[in-house]
Structures are given as C-alpha cells and as structure tokens.
Short mmCIF file of C-alpha atoms in Angstrom, two decimals:
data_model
loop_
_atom_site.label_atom_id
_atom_site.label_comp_id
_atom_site.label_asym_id
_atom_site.label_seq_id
_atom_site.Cartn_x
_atom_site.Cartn_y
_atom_site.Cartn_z
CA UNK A 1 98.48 126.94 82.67
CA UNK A 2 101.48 125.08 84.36
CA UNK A 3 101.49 122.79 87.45
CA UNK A 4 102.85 123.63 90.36
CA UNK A 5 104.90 121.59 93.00
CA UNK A 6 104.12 120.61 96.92
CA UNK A 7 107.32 119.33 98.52
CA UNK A 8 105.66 117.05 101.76
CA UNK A 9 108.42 116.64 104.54
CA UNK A 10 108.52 115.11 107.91
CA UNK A 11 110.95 112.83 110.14
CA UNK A 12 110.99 109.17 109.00
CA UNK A 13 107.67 107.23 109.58
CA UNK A 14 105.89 110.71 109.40
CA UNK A 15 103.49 109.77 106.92
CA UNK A 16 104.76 111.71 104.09
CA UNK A 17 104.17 109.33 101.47
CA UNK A 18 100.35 108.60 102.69
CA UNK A 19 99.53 112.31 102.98
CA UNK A 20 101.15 113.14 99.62
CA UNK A 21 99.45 110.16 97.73
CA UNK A 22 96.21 111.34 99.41
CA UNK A 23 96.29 114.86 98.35
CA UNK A 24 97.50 114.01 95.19
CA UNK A 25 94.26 111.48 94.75
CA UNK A 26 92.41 114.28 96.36
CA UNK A 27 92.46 117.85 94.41
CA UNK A 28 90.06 117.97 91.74
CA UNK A 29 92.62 118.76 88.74
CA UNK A 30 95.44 116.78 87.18
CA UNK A 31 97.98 116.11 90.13
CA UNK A 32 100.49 113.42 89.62
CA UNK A 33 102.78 112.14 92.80
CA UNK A 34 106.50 111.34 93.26
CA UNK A 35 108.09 109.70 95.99
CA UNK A 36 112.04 110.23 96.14
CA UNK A 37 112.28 106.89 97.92
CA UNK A 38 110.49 104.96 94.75
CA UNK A 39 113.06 106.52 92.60
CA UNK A 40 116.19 105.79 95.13
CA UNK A 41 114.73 102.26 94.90
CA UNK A 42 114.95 101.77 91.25
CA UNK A 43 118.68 101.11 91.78
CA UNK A 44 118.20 97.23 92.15
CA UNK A 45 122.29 96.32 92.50
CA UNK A 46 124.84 98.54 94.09
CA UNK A 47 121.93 100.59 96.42
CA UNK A 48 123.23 101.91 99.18
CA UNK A 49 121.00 102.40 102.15
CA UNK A 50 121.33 105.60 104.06
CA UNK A 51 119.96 104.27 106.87
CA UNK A 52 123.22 102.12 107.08
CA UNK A 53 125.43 105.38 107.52
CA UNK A 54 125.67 108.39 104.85
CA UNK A 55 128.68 108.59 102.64
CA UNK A 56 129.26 109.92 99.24
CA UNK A 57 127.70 106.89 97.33
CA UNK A 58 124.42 107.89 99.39
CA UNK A 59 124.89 111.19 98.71
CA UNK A 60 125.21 110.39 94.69
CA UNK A 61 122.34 107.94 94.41
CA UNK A 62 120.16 110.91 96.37
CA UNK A 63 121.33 113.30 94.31
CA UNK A 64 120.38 111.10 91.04
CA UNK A 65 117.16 110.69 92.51
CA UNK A 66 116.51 113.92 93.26
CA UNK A 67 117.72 115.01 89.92
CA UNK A 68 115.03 112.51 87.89
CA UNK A 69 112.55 113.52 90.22
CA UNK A 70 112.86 117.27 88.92
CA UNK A 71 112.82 116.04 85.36
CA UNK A 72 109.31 114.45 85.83
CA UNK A 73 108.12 117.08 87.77
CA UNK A 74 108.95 119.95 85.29
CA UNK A 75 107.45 117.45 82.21
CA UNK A 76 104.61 117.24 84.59
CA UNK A 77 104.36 121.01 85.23
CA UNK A 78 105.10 122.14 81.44
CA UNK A 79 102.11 120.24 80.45
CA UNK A 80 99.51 121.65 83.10
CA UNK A 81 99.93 118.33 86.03
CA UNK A 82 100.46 119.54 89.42
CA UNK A 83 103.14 117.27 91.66
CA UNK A 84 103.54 115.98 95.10
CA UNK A 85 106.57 115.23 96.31
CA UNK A 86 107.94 113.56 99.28
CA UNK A 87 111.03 113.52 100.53
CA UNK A 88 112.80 114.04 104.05
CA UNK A 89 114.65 117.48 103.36
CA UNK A 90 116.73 118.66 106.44
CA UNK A 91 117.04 122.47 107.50
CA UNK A 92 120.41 122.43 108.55
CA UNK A 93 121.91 120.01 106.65
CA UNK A 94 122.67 121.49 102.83
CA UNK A 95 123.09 118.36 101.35
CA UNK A 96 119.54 117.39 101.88
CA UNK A 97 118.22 120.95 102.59
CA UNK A 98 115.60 122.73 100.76
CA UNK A 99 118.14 124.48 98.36
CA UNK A 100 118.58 121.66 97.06
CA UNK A 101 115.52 120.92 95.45
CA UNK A 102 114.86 124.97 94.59
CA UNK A 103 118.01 124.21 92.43
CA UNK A 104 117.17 121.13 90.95
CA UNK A 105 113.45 122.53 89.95
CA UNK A 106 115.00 125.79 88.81
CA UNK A 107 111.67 128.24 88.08
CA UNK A 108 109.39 126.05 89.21
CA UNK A 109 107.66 127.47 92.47
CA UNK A 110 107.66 124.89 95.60
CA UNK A 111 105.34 125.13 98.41
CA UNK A 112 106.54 123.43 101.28
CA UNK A 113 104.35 121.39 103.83
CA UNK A 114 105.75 120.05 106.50
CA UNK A 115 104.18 116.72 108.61
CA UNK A 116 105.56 116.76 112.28
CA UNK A 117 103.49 114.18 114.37
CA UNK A 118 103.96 113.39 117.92
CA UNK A 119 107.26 110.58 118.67
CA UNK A 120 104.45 107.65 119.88
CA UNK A 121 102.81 108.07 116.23
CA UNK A 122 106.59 108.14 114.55
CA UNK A 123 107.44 104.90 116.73
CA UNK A 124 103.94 103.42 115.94
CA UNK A 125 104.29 104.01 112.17
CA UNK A 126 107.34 102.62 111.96
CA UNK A 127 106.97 99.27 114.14
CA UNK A 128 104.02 98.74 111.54
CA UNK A 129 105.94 98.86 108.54
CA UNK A 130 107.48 95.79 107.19
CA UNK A 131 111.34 94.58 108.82
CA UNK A 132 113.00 95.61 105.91
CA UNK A 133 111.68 99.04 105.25
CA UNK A 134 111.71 100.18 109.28
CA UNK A 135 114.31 103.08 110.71
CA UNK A 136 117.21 101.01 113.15
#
C-alpha cells in the first residue's frame, strides 16, 4: 500500500520542522521526514539566502529543492513510507504556493497542516535559534 504525504506549513520560527520530525517519530508505521531547508542547505558554495532578498537564483535553488524533495518522497511513497514535509508555502504567492508542490508530487495526495502560533511564540522561537539561522 503506498505512503502518503503531510505538507507542515507555518510563518518562519513556527515550529514546522519540530512538529513534522515529531509526528514523523510519532505514527506507528514507516514515516520518513523531509525538511526543504536541509535540502536548500546542501548547496555549500554559491547558496543564496532568501532571507537576504528573493531573486531568480533563490527562486532556482527552491525550485531544485523542491524538485529532489518530490523525488524522495515519491521513492518513499512507491515503497509503502509515509512523508513529512516542511516547508513555508505561501497562499498568494505562486512561486511558493501550494501548486507548486501538487505539481512537483504529481498523483501523490498531500494533506496540508498548517502551524500558526501566536507572534510572542514566533519572536521567542526565533531569538532562541542560533545568529546565523534567525529571520532579520
């Protein structure tokens, strides 16, 4: 029987990453996880941070990401392995939207969970993360 996918999203510092490797820890059958941010990361030289401004290089490393992200997750499906997914996917912005993923996953079926926690736990989350990795 194949996997299926949860896509966790949520403003920066949400906690997507925590809740996704939680309920991927958590279900009782095979349930792998996938962060979009590890696999922006693997780009050691020539990574371009969006959170220095969004232009097409950011737009080409997500959509790499994004792209290799779908590959596991369809391996991972195909073989019976649920996935978790985070990402920060914006409503009204079609370069990071929803379809985007749909697209990328092709017949796989996404259910979509989205973590919006109050601004003090946002600010808090983020002032605890380490320099390099907070939101400007």
């Amino acid at each position: 029987m194949p996997g299926h996918i949860l896509l966790i999203t949520g403003p920066a510092s949400a906690g997507k990453t925590t809740v996704a490797d939680a309920w991927a820890r958590a279900g009782g059958d095979k349930c792998a996880h996938l962060s979009l941010d590890s696999f922006r990361l693997l780009i050691k030289s020539g990574y371009h941070d969006p959170r220095l401004g969004w232009n097409d290089e950011a737009q080409r490393q997500l959509n790499i990401a994004r792209s290799n992200v779908a590959s596991v997750a369809a391996r991972f499906t195909e073989s019976g392995i649920s996935c978790v997914i985070d990402d920060a996917v914006f409503p009204n912005w079609e370069p990071v939207g929803l379809d985007r993923w749909k697209r990328a996953l092709g017949p796989i079926d996404i259910d979509l969970v989205a973590i919006i926690p109050q601004w003090s736990v946002i600010c808090d989350r983020n002032t605890a993360r380490d320099e390099a990795d907070r939101i400007p």
